[in-house]
C-alpha positions as a Python dict, from the first residue, in 0.01 Angstrom:
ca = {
    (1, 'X'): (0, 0, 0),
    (2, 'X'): (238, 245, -115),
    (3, 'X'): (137, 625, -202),
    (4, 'X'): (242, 817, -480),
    (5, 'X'): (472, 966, -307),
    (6, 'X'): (658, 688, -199),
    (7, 'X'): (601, 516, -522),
    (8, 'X'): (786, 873, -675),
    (9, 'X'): (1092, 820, -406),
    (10, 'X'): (1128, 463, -511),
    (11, 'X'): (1100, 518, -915),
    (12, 'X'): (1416, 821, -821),
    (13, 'X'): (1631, 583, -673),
    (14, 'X'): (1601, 351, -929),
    (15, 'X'): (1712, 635, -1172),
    (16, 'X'): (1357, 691, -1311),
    (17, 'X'): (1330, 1087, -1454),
    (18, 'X'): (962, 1171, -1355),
    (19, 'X'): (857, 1484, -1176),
    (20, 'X'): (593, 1470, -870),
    (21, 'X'): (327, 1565, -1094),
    (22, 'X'): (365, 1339, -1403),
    (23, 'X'): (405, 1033, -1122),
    (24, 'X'): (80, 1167, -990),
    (25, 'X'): (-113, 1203, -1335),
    (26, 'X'): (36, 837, -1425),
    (27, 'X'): (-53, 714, -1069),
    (28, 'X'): (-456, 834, -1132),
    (29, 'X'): (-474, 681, -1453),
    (30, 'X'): (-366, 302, -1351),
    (31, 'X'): (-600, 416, -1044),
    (32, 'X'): (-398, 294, -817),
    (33, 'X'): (-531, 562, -583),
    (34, 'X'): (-580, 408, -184),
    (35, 'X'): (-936, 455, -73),
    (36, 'X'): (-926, 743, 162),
    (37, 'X'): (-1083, 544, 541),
    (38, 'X'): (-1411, 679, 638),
    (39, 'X'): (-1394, 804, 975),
    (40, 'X'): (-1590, 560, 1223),
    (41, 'X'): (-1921, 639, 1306),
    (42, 'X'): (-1980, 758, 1630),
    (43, 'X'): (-2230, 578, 1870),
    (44, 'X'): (-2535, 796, 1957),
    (45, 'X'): (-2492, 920, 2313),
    (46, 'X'): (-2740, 797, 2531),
    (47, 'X'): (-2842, 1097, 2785),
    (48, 'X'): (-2853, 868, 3126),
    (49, 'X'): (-3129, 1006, 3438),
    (50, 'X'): (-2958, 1163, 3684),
    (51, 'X'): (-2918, 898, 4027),
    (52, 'X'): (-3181, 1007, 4235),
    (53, 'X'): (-3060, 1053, 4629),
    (54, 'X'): (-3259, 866, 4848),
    (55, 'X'): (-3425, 1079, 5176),
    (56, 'X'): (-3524, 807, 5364),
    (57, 'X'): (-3471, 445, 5442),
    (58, 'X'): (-3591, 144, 5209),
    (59, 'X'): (-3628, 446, 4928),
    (60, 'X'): (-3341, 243, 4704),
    (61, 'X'): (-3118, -60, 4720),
    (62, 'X'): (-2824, -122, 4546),
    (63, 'X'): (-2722, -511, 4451),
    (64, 'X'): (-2373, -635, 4440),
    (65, 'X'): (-2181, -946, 4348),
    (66, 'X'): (-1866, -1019, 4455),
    (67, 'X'): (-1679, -1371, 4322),
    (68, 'X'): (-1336, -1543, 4517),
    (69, 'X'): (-1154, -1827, 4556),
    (70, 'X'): (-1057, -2023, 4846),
    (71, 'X'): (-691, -2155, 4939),
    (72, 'X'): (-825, -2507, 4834),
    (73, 'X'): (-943, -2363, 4465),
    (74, 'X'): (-1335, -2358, 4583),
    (75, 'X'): (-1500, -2075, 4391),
    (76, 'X'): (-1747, -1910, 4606),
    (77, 'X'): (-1955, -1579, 4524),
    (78, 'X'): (-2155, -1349, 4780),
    (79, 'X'): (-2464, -1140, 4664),
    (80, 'X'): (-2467, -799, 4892),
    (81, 'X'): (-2830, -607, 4909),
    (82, 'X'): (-2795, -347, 5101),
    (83, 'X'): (-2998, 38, 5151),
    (84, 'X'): (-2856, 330, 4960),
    (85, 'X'): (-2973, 573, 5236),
    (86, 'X'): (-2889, 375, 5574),
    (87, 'X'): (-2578, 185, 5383),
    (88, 'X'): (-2726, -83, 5585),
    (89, 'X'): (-2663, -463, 5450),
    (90, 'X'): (-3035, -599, 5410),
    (91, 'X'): (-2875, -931, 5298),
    (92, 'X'): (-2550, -1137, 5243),
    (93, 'X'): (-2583, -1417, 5038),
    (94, 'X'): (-2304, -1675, 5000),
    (95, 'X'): (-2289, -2013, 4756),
    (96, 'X'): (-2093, -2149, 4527),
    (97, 'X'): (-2319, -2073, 4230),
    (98, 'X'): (-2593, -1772, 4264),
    (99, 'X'): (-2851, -1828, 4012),
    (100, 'X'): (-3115, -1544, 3882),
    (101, 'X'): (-3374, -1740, 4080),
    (102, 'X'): (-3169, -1733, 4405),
    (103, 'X'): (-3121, -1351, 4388),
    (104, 'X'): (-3544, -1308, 4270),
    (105, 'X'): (-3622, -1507, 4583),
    (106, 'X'): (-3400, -1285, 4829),
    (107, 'X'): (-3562, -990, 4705),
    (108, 'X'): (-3924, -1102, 4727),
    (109, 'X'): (-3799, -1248, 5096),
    (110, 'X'): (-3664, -873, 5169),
    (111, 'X'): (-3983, -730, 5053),
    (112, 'X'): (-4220, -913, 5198),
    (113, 'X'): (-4035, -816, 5523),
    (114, 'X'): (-4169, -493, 5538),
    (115, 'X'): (-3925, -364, 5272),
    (116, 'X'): (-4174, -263, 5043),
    (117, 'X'): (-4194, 104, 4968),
    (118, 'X'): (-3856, 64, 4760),
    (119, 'X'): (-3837, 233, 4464),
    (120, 'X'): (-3555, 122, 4265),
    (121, 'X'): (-3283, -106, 4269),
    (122, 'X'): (-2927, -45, 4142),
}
């Protein structure tokens, strides 16, 4: 993938008499022109909600999961709930596999606790 330019320096060393624009006309007629790269299209920007800041308890939870290994190579992973406003843990979960159903099931448990006037999870 060589330029006219370059093609030009080459052609000189080998003792070739051409000036930069003869190579250039010659260089458009075999059309050995490089397509010129399209810039990338950008990705739309997505304009995200501002994080609303909870006022009182149970207003939001945010979920977390955290994956580890023991000494003995047992893979464990712990599921933290836990209130935005009162940064209290609601619940610690801990197995060696969490499935969706697992985590669905702590939440209905945490709501049906009395938990119940959250208003979004994150």
């Amino acid at each position: 993938r060589y330029g006219y330019r370059r093609i030009h320096v080459l052609l000189k060393r080998e003792g070739w008499q051409l000036g930069k624009n003869q190579m250039y006309r010659l260089y458009s007629e075999e059309q050995l022109q490089l397509r010129s790269k399209l810039p990338r299209r950008r990705k739309m920007v997505v304009r995200r909600q501002a994080k609303i800041k909870p006022v009182k308890p149970n207003e939001a939870w945010s979920m977390d999961f955290v994956a580890d290994q023991l000494a003995n190579g047992m893979r464990f992973r712990t599921l933290t709930i836990k209130d935005v406003f009162s940064k209290e843990a609601l619940a610690i979960e801990v197995g060696q596999r969490l499935r969706s159903d697992h985590v669905v099931a702590t939440l209905n448990r945490l709501a049906a606790a009395g938990s119940s006037s959250i208003s979004f999870c994150r």
